[in-house]
Tab-separated table of C-alpha atoms in Angstrom:
chain	number	residue	atom	x	y	z
E	334	MET	CA	0.211	-0.130	0.135
E	335	ASN	CA	1.168	3.237	-1.057
E	336	GLU	CA	2.561	5.253	1.988
E	337	GLU	CA	0.596	8.297	1.793
E	338	PHE	CA	-2.366	6.342	2.710
E	339	SER	CA	-1.306	3.344	4.881
E	340	LYS	CA	-0.590	5.830	7.959
E	341	SER	CA	-3.725	5.944	8.187
E	342	SER	CA	-6.997	3.192	8.057
E	343	ARG	CA	-8.472	3.472	5.126
E	344	GLN	CA	-11.960	2.137	6.429
E	345	VAL	CA	-14.781	2.840	3.947
E	346	VAL	CA	-17.622	4.277	5.719
E	347	MET	CA	-21.424	5.005	4.367
E	348	PRO	CA	-23.539	7.740	5.696
E	349	GLY	CA	-25.106	6.604	8.823
E	350	GLU	CA	-22.355	4.196	9.862
E	351	LEU	CA	-21.739	4.468	13.888
E	352	LEU	CA	-18.097	5.738	14.325
E	353	GLU	CA	-16.403	4.589	17.567
E	354	GLY	CA	-13.528	5.778	18.904
E	355	GLU	CA	-12.102	6.798	22.822
E	356	LYS	CA	-12.897	10.586	23.209
E	357	LEU	CA	-13.085	11.161	19.589
E	358	LYS	CA	-14.611	14.569	18.359
E	359	ALA	CA	-16.915	15.079	15.240
E	360	GLY	CA	-15.129	16.377	12.446
E	361	ALA	CA	-15.420	17.193	8.344
E	362	GLY	CA	-18.161	14.819	7.130
E	363	THR	CA	-19.840	13.722	10.100
E	364	TYR	CA	-22.804	14.658	12.550
E	365	VAL	CA	-23.686	13.603	15.985
E	366	SER	CA	-26.172	12.227	17.141
E	367	ASP	CA	-28.033	11.434	20.507
E	368	GLY	CA	-24.173	11.566	21.841
E	369	ASN	CA	-22.728	9.613	18.770
E	370	ILE	CA	-20.618	10.518	15.867
E	371	TYR	CA	-21.913	9.318	12.586
E	372	SER	CA	-20.793	9.620	9.134
E	373	ALA	CA	-22.771	11.938	7.162
E	374	ILE	CA	-21.177	10.676	3.772
E	375	MET	CA	-19.490	7.945	1.727
E	376	GLY	CA	-16.337	7.948	2.186
E	377	PHE	CA	-12.675	7.052	4.561
E	378	LYS	CA	-12.320	7.302	8.057
E	379	THR	CA	-9.460	8.987	9.129
E	380	VAL	CA	-8.121	10.402	12.158
E	381	LYS	CA	-6.800	13.356	12.895
E	382	SER	CA	-5.365	14.959	16.279
E	383	ASN	CA	-8.783	13.211	17.813
E	384	TYR	CA	-10.663	14.363	15.186
E	385	VAL	CA	-12.832	11.716	13.142
E	386	ASN	CA	-13.364	12.983	9.472
E	387	VAL	CA	-14.299	11.004	6.839
E	388	VAL	CA	-13.066	12.370	3.799
E	389	PRO	CA	-15.117	12.192	0.661
E	390	LEU	CA	-14.973	9.421	-2.531
E	391	SER	CA	-17.200	11.322	-3.877
E	392	GLY	CA	-18.880	15.320	-4.335
E	393	ARG	CA	-19.205	18.938	-5.695
E	394	TYR	CA	-16.922	21.767	-5.400
E	395	ILE	CA	-17.907	23.379	-2.050
E	396	PRO	CA	-15.974	27.200	-2.367
E	397	ASN	CA	-13.391	27.761	1.198
E	398	VAL	CA	-11.993	31.153	1.923
E	399	GLY	CA	-8.702	30.903	0.378
E	400	ASP	CA	-8.856	28.441	-1.905
E	401	ASN	CA	-7.045	29.066	-5.090
E	402	VAL	CA	-9.793	28.024	-8.063
E	403	ILE	CA	-9.556	28.799	-12.024
E	404	GLY	CA	-13.097	30.205	-12.683
E	405	ILE	CA	-14.335	31.300	-16.206
E	406	VAL	CA	-16.222	33.865	-16.857
E	407	GLU	CA	-19.983	33.377	-17.556
E	408	ASP	CA	-21.502	36.755	-17.560
E	409	VAL	CA	-20.521	40.592	-17.544
E	410	GLY	CA	-21.901	43.285	-15.288
E	411	PRO	CA	-21.591	47.018	-15.313
E	412	SER	CA	-19.701	46.696	-12.910
E	413	ASN	CA	-18.373	42.959	-12.403
E	414	TRP	CA	-18.029	39.725	-13.771
E	415	LEU	CA	-19.640	36.718	-12.926
E	416	ILE	CA	-17.447	33.678	-13.137
E	417	GLU	CA	-18.412	30.267	-13.091
E	418	ILE	CA	-16.189	28.335	-10.655
E	419	ASN	CA	-17.431	24.886	-10.700
E	420	SER	CA	-19.332	24.878	-8.017
E	421	PRO	CA	-23.314	25.540	-7.324
E	422	TYR	CA	-22.364	28.642	-6.314
E	423	PRO	CA	-21.883	31.612	-9.043
E	424	ALA	CA	-19.015	34.139	-8.162
E	425	PRO	CA	-19.259	37.571	-8.920
E	426	LEU	CA	-15.856	39.352	-9.088
E	427	HIS	CA	-16.416	43.112	-8.350
E	428	VAL	CA	-13.713	45.391	-10.231
E	429	ASN	CA	-12.201	46.715	-7.250
E	430	GLU	CA	-10.823	43.154	-7.124
E	431	VAL	CA	-9.144	42.788	-10.297
E	432	PRO	CA	-5.148	45.086	-10.245
E	433	TRP	CA	-6.789	47.208	-12.853
E	434	ARG	CA	-8.316	50.702	-13.345
E	435	VAL	CA	-11.724	50.038	-14.309
E	436	GLU	CA	-14.354	52.535	-15.982
E	437	PHE	CA	-18.000	51.721	-15.087
E	438	GLY	CA	-19.945	49.979	-18.245
E	439	ASP	CA	-15.868	49.446	-19.229
E	440	THR	CA	-15.389	45.672	-17.643
E	441	SER	CA	-15.887	43.710	-21.488
E	442	ARG	CA	-12.768	45.654	-22.736
E	443	TYR	CA	-11.045	43.621	-19.998
E	444	MET	CA	-12.659	40.279	-19.274
E	445	ARG	CA	-15.161	38.806	-21.885
E	446	ILE	CA	-17.647	35.629	-21.537
E	447	GLY	CA	-15.645	32.681	-21.402
E	448	ASP	CA	-11.938	34.007	-20.127
E	449	ALA	CA	-10.849	31.613	-17.589
E	450	LEU	CA	-9.244	33.187	-14.902
E	451	LEU	CA	-7.278	32.521	-11.554
E	452	VAL	CA	-8.883	33.580	-8.669
E	453	LYS	CA	-8.828	33.407	-5.364
E	454	ILE	CA	-11.820	32.749	-2.558
E	455	LEU	CA	-11.764	36.461	-0.828
E	456	MET	CA	-15.448	35.768	0.989
E	457	VAL	CA	-17.934	33.143	1.692
E	458	ASP	CA	-20.928	34.250	4.289
E	459	GLU	CA	-23.527	31.746	5.609
E	460	THR	CA	-26.337	31.980	2.522
E	461	MET	CA	-23.382	30.673	0.247
E	462	LYS	CA	-22.937	33.889	-1.738
E	463	VAL	CA	-19.305	33.727	-2.635
E	464	GLN	CA	-16.736	36.587	-3.883
E	465	VAL	CA	-13.517	35.676	-5.834
E	466	THR	CA	-10.343	38.041	-6.044
E	467	MET	CA	-7.893	38.863	-8.281
E	468	LYS	CA	-5.958	41.414	-6.262
E	469	GLU	CA	-2.859	39.121	-5.163
E	470	GLN	CA	0.169	38.355	-6.640
E	471	GLY	CA	0.211	35.087	-9.707
E	472	LEU	CA	-3.370	35.384	-9.776
E	473	ARG	CA	-4.123	36.233	-13.252
E	474	LYS	CA	-6.373	36.399	-16.687
E	475	LEU	CA	-5.400	32.914	-18.238
E	476	GLN	CA	-3.407	33.214	-21.548
E	477	GLY	CA	-2.966	29.794	-23.959
E	478	GLY	CA	-2.898	26.504	-22.588
E	479	GLU	CA	-5.173	24.267	-22.069
E	480	ILE	CA	-7.783	23.749	-18.764
E	481	VAL	CA	-8.554	20.014	-17.486
E	482	GLU	CA	-11.564	18.948	-15.141
E	483	ILE	CA	-11.172	16.375	-12.338
E	484	ALA	CA	-13.241	15.521	-9.282
E	485	PRO	CA	-12.732	18.023	-6.351
E	486	HIS	CA	-11.823	15.757	-4.175
E	487	LYS	CA	-9.194	14.045	-6.516
E	488	VAL	CA	-6.992	17.301	-6.787
E	489	PRO	CA	-5.232	16.522	-3.105
E	490	ARG	CA	-3.889	13.475	-4.710
E	491	VAL	CA	-2.689	15.161	-7.991
E	492	ILE	CA	-0.647	17.694	-6.387
E	493	GLY	CA	0.604	14.631	-3.810
E	494	LYS	CA	2.809	14.299	-0.742
E	495	SER	CA	3.880	17.750	-0.379
E	496	GLY	CA	3.853	18.147	-3.992
E	497	SER	CA	5.046	15.443	-5.126
E	498	MET	CA	3.457	14.295	-8.673
E	499	ILE	CA	2.870	17.789	-9.538
E	500	GLN	CA	6.660	18.273	-9.070
E	501	LEU	CA	7.325	14.752	-10.962
E	502	ILE	CA	4.613	16.127	-14.032
E	503	LYS	CA	6.220	19.965	-14.387
E	504	GLY	CA	9.284	18.056	-14.060
E	505	TYR	CA	8.672	15.311	-16.951
E	506	THR	CA	6.606	17.799	-19.489
E	507	ASN	CA	8.386	21.354	-18.877
E	508	CYS	CA	4.847	22.445	-18.589
E	509	ARG	CA	3.103	24.819	-16.713
E	510	VAL	CA	0.533	23.649	-14.240
E	511	PHE	CA	-2.000	25.569	-12.187
E	512	VAL	CA	-4.312	22.999	-10.144
E	513	GLY	CA	-7.125	24.724	-8.609
E	514	GLN	CA	-9.050	23.950	-6.075
E	515	ASN	CA	-12.022	23.501	-7.722
E	516	GLY	CA	-10.533	20.399	-10.273
E	517	ARG	CA	-10.239	22.855	-12.711
E	518	ILE	CA	-6.220	22.034	-13.890
E	519	TRP	CA	-5.143	24.446	-16.080
E	520	LEU	CA	-1.448	22.721	-18.393
E	521	ASP	CA	0.779	25.605	-21.113
E	522	GLY	CA	4.091	23.808	-22.495
E	523	GLU	CA	4.372	22.339	-25.945
E	524	THR	CA	1.728	20.933	-27.571
E	525	GLU	CA	3.285	17.528	-27.556
E	526	ASN	CA	4.203	18.108	-23.655
E	527	ILE	CA	0.626	19.037	-22.958
E	528	GLY	CA	-1.186	15.262	-24.388
E	529	TYR	CA	1.202	13.945	-21.684
E	530	ALA	CA	0.421	15.969	-18.612
E	531	TYR	CA	-3.185	16.427	-19.556
E	532	HIS	CA	-2.703	12.483	-19.996
E	533	ALA	CA	-1.076	11.628	-16.967
E	534	ILE	CA	-3.513	13.538	-15.193
E	535	LYS	CA	-6.496	11.434	-15.908
E	536	MET	CA	-4.410	8.162	-14.969
E	537	ILE	CA	-4.574	9.529	-11.726
E	538	ASP	CA	-7.874	11.277	-12.160
E	539	GLU	CA	-9.381	7.722	-12.936
E	540	ALA	CA	-7.382	6.064	-10.081
E	541	ALA	CA	-6.932	8.202	-7.345
E	542	HIS	CA	-7.523	6.083	-4.416
E	543	SER	CA	-5.128	3.070	-5.423
E	544	SER	CA	-1.859	1.892	-4.200
E	545	GLY	CA	1.272	3.186	-5.785
E	546	LEU	CA	-0.532	5.849	-8.306
E	547	THR	CA	2.819	7.780	-8.045
E	548	ASP	CA	5.213	5.291	-9.640
E	549	ARG	CA	2.907	4.497	-12.610
E	550	VAL	CA	2.163	8.071	-13.351
E	551	LYS	CA	5.880	8.212	-12.990
E	552	ALA	CA	6.849	4.941	-15.708
E	553	TYR	CA	4.233	6.419	-17.738
E	554	LEU	CA	5.991	9.787	-18.157
E	555	GLU	CA	9.180	7.878	-18.691
E	556	SER	CA	8.017	5.749	-21.651
E	557	VAL	CA	7.138	9.454	-23.515
E	558	ALA	CA	9.290	12.389	-22.154
E	559	GLN	CA	12.469	12.521	-20.726
E	560	PRO	CA	12.817	14.667	-17.178
E	561	VAL	CA	13.801	18.264	-18.038
E	562	GLN	CA	16.973	19.679	-15.932
E	563	GLU	CA	15.711	22.992	-15.022
E	564	SER	CA	11.852	22.350	-12.938
E	565	GLU	CA	10.307	24.642	-12.173
I	223	MET	CA	-56.558	-4.225	-3.942
I	224	SER	CA	-57.883	-2.459	-6.741
I	225	GLY	CA	-61.169	-3.798	-6.506
I	226	MET	CA	-60.616	-6.291	-8.890
I	227	THR	CA	-61.058	-10.177	-8.272
I	228	THR	CA	-59.893	-12.975	-9.395
I	229	ASP	CA	-59.654	-16.971	-8.792
I	230	ILE	CA	-56.023	-16.630	-8.304
I	231	GLU	CA	-54.934	-18.507	-5.037
I	232	LEU	CA	-52.696	-15.603	-4.277
I	233	VAL	CA	-51.608	-17.722	-1.284
I	234	ASN	CA	-51.972	-21.186	-0.751
I	235	LYS	CA	-53.150	-23.347	2.370
I	236	ASP	CA	-48.818	-23.950	2.833
I	237	GLY	CA	-48.490	-20.274	3.435
I	238	ILE	CA	-46.989	-20.136	0.030
I	239	ARG	CA	-47.274	-17.872	-2.649
I	240	ILE	CA	-47.736	-18.037	-6.640
I	241	ASP	CA	-44.285	-16.789	-7.136
I	242	GLY	CA	-42.857	-19.483	-4.304
I	243	ARG	CA	-42.136	-17.511	-1.714
I	244	THR	CA	-43.296	-18.100	2.369
I	245	ALA	CA	-45.077	-14.615	3.449
I	246	GLU	CA	-41.958	-12.884	4.771
I	247	ASP	CA	-39.896	-13.814	1.270
I	248	MET	CA	-38.442	-10.813	-0.233
I	249	ARG	CA	-38.121	-10.608	-3.712
I	250	PRO	CA	-34.541	-10.989	-4.464
I	251	LEU	CA	-32.721	-7.825	-4.544
I	252	LYS	CA	-29.320	-6.776	-6.228
I	253	ILE	CA	-28.152	-2.794	-6.945
I	254	GLU	CA	-24.930	-1.209	-8.652
I	255	ALA	CA	-24.191	1.918	-7.464
I	256	GLY	CA	-22.762	4.483	-10.121
I	257	VAL	CA	-23.788	3.309	-13.437
I	258	LEU	CA	-23.643	6.083	-15.121
I	259	ASN	CA	-20.743	8.697	-15.756
I	260	ASN	CA	-22.356	11.913	-16.267
I	261	ALA	CA	-24.692	12.476	-13.554
I	262	ASP	CA	-22.738	13.191	-9.975
I	263	GLY	CA	-24.306	9.640	-8.666
I	264	SER	CA	-25.957	6.652	-10.214
I	265	ALA	CA	-27.917	3.690	-8.979
I	266	TYR	CA	-28.915	0.697	-10.683
I	267	LEU	CA	-31.677	-1.533	-9.022
I	268	GLU	CA	-32.958	-4.831	-9.627
I	269	TRP	CA	-35.506	-5.856	-7.370
I	270	GLY	CA	-37.632	-9.107	-9.043
I	271	LYS	CA	-39.306	-8.210	-12.215
I	272	ASN	CA	-38.694	-4.540	-10.923
I	273	LYS	CA	-35.913	-2.563	-13.420
I	274	VAL	CA	-34.890	0.843	-11.812
I	275	LEU	CA	-32.229	3.608	-12.936
I	276	CYS	CA	-31.804	6.953	-10.813
I	277	ALA	CA	-29.471	9.302	-11.396
I	278	VAL	CA	-28.649	12.667	-8.774
I	279	TYR	CA	-27.312	15.290	-10.062
I	280	GLY	CA	-25.869	18.433	-7.507
I	281	PRO	CA	-26.569	19.852	-5.502
I	282	ARG	CA	-25.965	22.661	-8.522
I	283	GLU	CA	-27.459	26.169	-8.784
I	284	CYS	CA	-31.692	25.974	-8.572
I	285	HIS	CA	-33.378	27.185	-11.282
I	286	PRO	CA	-35.902	28.808	-11.353
I	287	ARG	CA	-34.520	31.521	-8.987
I	288	HIS	CA	-37.272	31.646	-7.247
I	289	MET	CA	-37.663	27.693	-6.151
I	290	GLN	CA	-34.724	28.768	-4.619
I	291	ASN	CA	-34.352	28.162	-0.477
I	292	PRO	CA	-32.175	30.998	0.865
I	293	THR	CA	-31.779	28.615	4.388
I	294	LYS	CA	-31.827	25.420	2.615
I	295	ALA	CA	-31.204	23.096	-0.583
I	296	ILE	CA	-34.275	22.258	-2.181
I	297	VAL	CA	-34.584	18.159	-3.105
I	298	GLN	CA	-36.505	18.043	-6.530
I	299	CYS	CA	-37.163	14.393	-7.969
I	300	LYS	CA	-38.800	12.894	-11.006
I	301	TYR	CA	-40.198	9.913	-11.219
I	302	ASN	CA	-40.953	8.659	-14.450
I	303	MET	CA	-42.263	5.480	-16.284
I	304	LEU	CA	-40.943	4.330	-19.456
I	305	SER	CA	-44.295	3.952	-21.764
I	306	PHE	CA	-42.412	0.103	-22.318
I	307	SER	CA	-42.311	0.183	-18.406
I	308	VAL	CA	-45.844	-2.047	-18.127
I	309	SER	CA	-47.507	-4.882	-20.186
I	310	ASP	CA	-49.627	-1.665	-21.939
I	311	ARG	CA	-48.342	1.092	-23.520
I	312	LYS	CA	-47.621	3.718	-20.636
I	313	ARG	CA	-48.459	6.731	-21.749
I	314	PRO	CA	-45.282	9.331	-21.480
I	315	GLY	CA	-45.289	11.555	-19.252
I	316	PRO	CA	-45.956	12.860	-15.872
I	317	ASP	CA	-49.699	11.925	-14.507
I	318	ARG	CA	-51.157	12.245	-11.452
I	319	ARG	CA	-49.420	9.161	-9.714
I	320	SER	CA	-46.341	10.125	-11.151
I	321	ILE	CA	-46.484	12.927	-10.022
I	322	GLU	CA	-47.866	12.193	-6.598
I	323	ILE	CA	-44.595	9.742	-6.279
I	324	SER	CA	-42.274	12.224	-7.181
I	325	LYS	CA	-43.537	14.017	-3.717
I	326	ILE	CA	-43.272	11.527	-1.698
I	327	ILE	CA	-39.993	10.496	-2.335
I	328	SER	CA	-38.847	14.132	-2.727
I	329	GLU	CA	-39.986	14.693	0.833
I	330	ALA	CA	-38.492	11.527	1.926
I	331	LEU	CA	-35.493	12.091	0.663
I	332	GLU	CA	-35.412	15.782	1.793
I	333	TYR	CA	-35.993	14.926	5.408
I	334	VAL	CA	-32.123	12.660	5.801
I	335	ILE	CA	-30.076	15.317	3.453
I	336	PHE	CA	-28.411	17.886	4.877
I	337	THR	CA	-29.744	20.561	3.126
I	338	GLU	CA	-29.085	23.198	5.092
I	339	ASN	CA	-25.470	22.692	4.077
I	340	TYR	CA	-26.300	24.194	0.655
I	341	PRO	CA	-28.597	26.615	0.832
I	342	ARG	CA	-30.263	28.119	-2.501
I	343	ALA	CA	-28.899	25.230	-4.294
I	344	SER	CA	-30.802	22.543	-5.983
I	345	ILE	CA	-30.172	18.434	-5.566
I	346	ASP	CA	-31.749	16.977	-8.565
I	347	VAL	CA	-32.881	13.281	-8.064
I	348	TYR	CA	-34.175	10.910	-11.153
I	349	ILE	CA	-35.600	7.956	-11.342
I	350	GLU	CA	-36.579	6.540	-14.277
I	351	VAL	CA	-38.819	2.906	-13.787
I	352	LEU	CA	-37.358	0.326	-16.565
I	353	GLN	CA	-39.595	-2.015	-16.318
I	354	ALA	CA	-42.200	-1.991	-13.393
I	355	ASN	CA	-43.926	-5.257	-11.459
I	356	ALA	CA	-45.040	-3.340	-8.158
I	357	GLY	CA	-43.984	-1.815	-5.342
I	358	THR	CA	-41.832	0.689	-7.829
I	359	ARG	CA	-41.708	4.046	-5.391
I	360	CYS	CA	-39.697	1.241	-2.984
I	361	ALA	CA	-37.718	0.457	-5.128
I	362	GLY	CA	-36.914	3.757	-6.605
I	363	LEU	CA	-36.779	5.558	-3.307
I	364	THR	CA	-33.579	2.891	-1.868
I	365	ALA	CA	-32.354	3.335	-5.898
I	366	ALA	CA	-32.440	6.975	-5.074
I	367	SER	CA	-30.741	6.372	-1.908
I	368	VAL	CA	-28.527	4.944	-2.756
I	369	ALA	CA	-27.137	6.999	-6.211
I	370	LEU	CA	-27.576	10.407	-3.578
I	371	ALA	CA	-24.655	8.745	-1.134
I	372	ASP	CA	-22.531	8.084	-4.924
I	373	ALA	CA	-22.886	11.430	-5.413
I	374	GLY	CA	-21.227	12.619	-2.284
I	375	ILE	CA	-24.387	14.415	-1.081
I	376	PRO	CA	-24.564	14.013	2.937
I	377	MET	CA	-26.950	12.752	4.704
I	378	ARG	CA	-28.472	11.373	8.120
I	379	ASP	CA	-28.352	8.117	6.039
I	380	LEU	CA	-29.539	5.817	3.999
I	381	VAL	CA	-33.464	5.287	3.236
I	382	PRO	CA	-34.454	1.430	2.860
I	383	ALA	CA	-37.893	1.004	2.023
I	384	VAL	CA	-40.167	-1.981	0.829
I	385	ALA	CA	-44.076	-2.521	0.547
I	386	ILE	CA	-46.242	-5.235	3.022
I	387	GLY	CA	-49.699	-5.889	1.743
I	388	LYS	CA	-51.845	-8.438	2.437
I	389	ALA	CA	-53.478	-11.304	-0.552
I	390	ASP	CA	-56.056	-13.826	0.460
I	391	GLY	CA	-56.041	-12.321	3.761
I	392	HIS	CA	-52.138	-13.010	4.944
I	393	ILE	CA	-50.017	-10.622	5.464
I	394	VAL	CA	-47.556	-10.936	2.528
I	395	LEU	CA	-44.119	-9.261	2.544
I	396	ASP	CA	-43.058	-7.214	-0.820
I	397	LEU	CA	-45.956	-7.509	-2.772
I	398	ASN	CA	-45.465	-8.833	-6.526
I	399	LYS	CA	-48.234	-7.330	-9.265
I	400	GLU	CA	-50.478	-9.985	-9.211
I	401	GLU	CA	-50.918	-9.725	-5.210
I	402	ASP	CA	-50.869	-5.734	-5.708
I	403	ASN	CA	-53.653	-6.085	-8.373
I	404	PHE	CA	-55.711	-8.892	-6.127
I	405	GLY	CA	-54.374	-8.802	-2.962
I	406	ASN	CA	-56.486	-7.220	-0.289
I	407	ALA	CA	-54.557	-4.218	0.884
I	408	ASP	CA	-50.898	-2.654	0.309
I	409	LEU	CA	-48.554	-1.091	2.910
I	410	PRO	CA	-45.192	0.977	1.188
I	411	ILE	CA	-42.986	2.190	4.054
I	412	ALA	CA	-39.639	3.569	4.288
I	413	MET	CA	-37.814	3.721	7.507
I	414	ILE	CA	-33.947	4.138	8.913
I	415	PRO	CA	-33.371	0.712	10.467
I	416	ARG	CA	-30.942	2.859	13.350
I	417	THR	CA	-33.912	5.020	14.517
I	418	GLY	CA	-37.213	3.351	13.564
I	419	GLU	CA	-37.546	6.849	11.871
I	420	ILE	CA	-40.488	6.186	9.220
I	421	LEU	CA	-39.772	8.472	6.334
I	422	LEU	CA	-42.670	7.521	4.243
I	423	MET	CA	-45.870	5.300	4.624
I	424	GLN	CA	-49.142	5.028	2.610
I	425	MET	CA	-51.530	2.259	2.533
I	426	ASP	CA	-54.009	1.545	0.361
I	427	GLY	CA	-57.345	-1.081	0.724
I	428	HIS	CA	-57.794	-2.409	4.321
I	429	MET	CA	-56.249	-4.109	7.594
I	430	THR	CA	-57.178	-4.538	11.031
I	431	MET	CA	-54.869	-2.532	13.711
I	432	ASP	CA	-53.527	-6.047	14.618
I	433	GLU	CA	-52.582	-6.726	10.699
I	434	PHE	CA	-50.940	-3.657	10.717
I	435	ASN	CA	-48.945	-3.682	13.034
I	436	THR	CA	-47.782	-7.548	11.727
I	437	ALA	CA	-46.675	-5.752	8.876
I	438	LEU	CA	-44.792	-2.909	10.726
I	439	GLU	CA	-42.930	-6.137	12.007
I	440	TYR	CA	-42.517	-7.381	8.706
I	441	GLY	CA	-41.699	-3.759	7.267
I	442	LYS	CA	-38.579	-2.735	9.754
I	443	LYS	CA	-37.013	-6.389	9.090
I	444	ALA	CA	-36.973	-6.181	5.262
I	445	CYS	CA	-36.065	-2.709	5.377
I	446	GLU	CA	-33.257	-4.135	7.650
I	447	LYS	CA	-31.914	-6.711	4.928
I	448	VAL	CA	-32.542	-3.848	1.803
I	449	TYR	CA	-30.287	-1.387	3.874
I	450	GLU	CA	-27.310	-4.108	3.958
I	451	ILE	CA	-27.706	-4.098	0.847
I	452	GLN	CA	-27.824	-1.031	-0.059
I	453	LYS	CA	-24.138	-0.634	1.861
I	454	ASP	CA	-22.726	-3.507	-0.105
I	455	ALA	CA	-23.958	-2.023	-3.115
I	456	LEU	CA	-21.622	1.133	-2.975
I	457	LYS	CA	-19.021	-0.703	-0.998
I	458	ARG	CA	-18.663	-3.031	-3.622
I	459	LYS	CA	-18.479	0.127	-6.102
I	460	TYR	CA	-15.267	1.856	-4.712
I	461	SER	CA	-13.804	-2.451	-3.866
I	462	ILE	CA	-14.094	-2.174	-8.023
I	463	GLN	CA	-12.350	0.799	-8.467
I	464	SER	CA	-9.393	0.207	-6.265
I	465	GLU	CA	-9.185	-3.713	-8.488
I	466	ASP	CA	-9.316	-1.695	-11.638
I	467	ALA	CA	-6.523	0.224	-10.614
I	468	GLU	CA	-4.349	-2.501	-9.048
I	469	GLU	CA	-4.255	-4.655	-12.761
I	470	PRO	CA	-1.109	-4.343	-13.880
I	471	GLU	CA	0.984	-1.387	-15.860
I	472	ALA	CA	-0.171	-2.843	-19.304
I	473	ALA	CA	-3.405	-0.533	-19.808
I	474	VAL	CA	-1.124	2.424	-18.715
I	475	TYR	CA	1.709	1.867	-21.447
I	476	GLU	CA	-0.428	1.019	-24.902
I	477	GLU	CA	-2.272	4.251	-24.366
I	478	PRO	CA	0.794	6.505	-25.015
I	479	SER	CA	1.842	4.648	-29.052
I	480	GLU	CA	-2.044	5.747	-29.235
I	481	GLU	CA	-1.313	9.506	-28.230
I	482	GLY	CA	1.473	9.500	-30.390
I	483	ASP	CA	-0.658	8.833	-33.302
I	484	GLU	CA	-2.251	12.011	-33.146
């Protein structure tokens, strides 16, 4: 079994399943009823610093403050853009939250419907009203390249333990890669290399919860591309 | 139950029913989770001669906007019988019966889903009955709750459902079509086995209080069985996934050549 997962017991639990353990507190993906902790979703039971969590096996992306995501302009208003971030909730991007000085009504000169952006979730309130920002280092409009979509809960596997998987892909394909927390991945580089990186990511998407994934992705990349000396 | 009479002996003197079951036997139930790629979650169910396909989308943005609830998600269920699901062609489209079933199923599901996690969103459940042989609302609800779990939607528990009825004066579990048509009563229920909470209950026909209590007892036991099959279907889907992933690298090495041809 892959060491990334062997540390935690990988028990699959179902909604309504009792999560037993001494002095545990209810974490993410759980609920409390009559003093007992039950799982709310299908996923892996994990215990981390006295909290019992259930890591989901599926599900939509739900915005969280501070997440970097890749959004697509869905609509343009006189003082904002509406960004689709692959979640149930659309996210407005106000002109004050972009790095340019935009006159009222001049929004479409900067970004149009269909443009892809790198944005950060600025705010999520209790009614799930989301706001995003582009006013931070590294956030920008994405030009060129390709976007791959994967299941949002598999994003951690694409990144790998302390970025190992993503470094592997970058190192072999010499692509610029940006992974959004919402399951969108932007790739830019030579056409052929994008193809290899795309394929590697699809491999991870299909076999996210299997062991030895890093080795297999590495074997694939070795078979198609040479490692680049100076990786990003 | 529908007032029709027949000379078929629904339950014989040994207590055996026309399909060979005893009063407390359920028809064979088979569930498969995650059968559709484009839906967020899905399930296919075969229960005796019933065949039901269920797909779940969401939580997603709710349209039309006026149906949004600012405090919680809404659960929209559409139960539909395909035109070839019954022996006489069923006229396609919603009718009084399917609108009612859609409503009761979405209300049962709404009770278990943590809808407050997703304000203003909508969770859409589509139940398509491919083949019907009595008890499709229970089959639909059973499949829908598996599909919801497959979609990763947080909920209190899975919802098993089963119908109990009365045929030839005997209380029998999980009515088939003949027993439903010519029997004396039909009582579909959905129950969370852990808490005993009843999420759906309808009754058609007549039962005495004693008969009703017996029926409820049968239903409770059957729901526990259905619940285990639901859990097993979800666990099996996951284990198949990881088995596929464990397969030798052959599949991985073939694909680069395809890509090289492009």
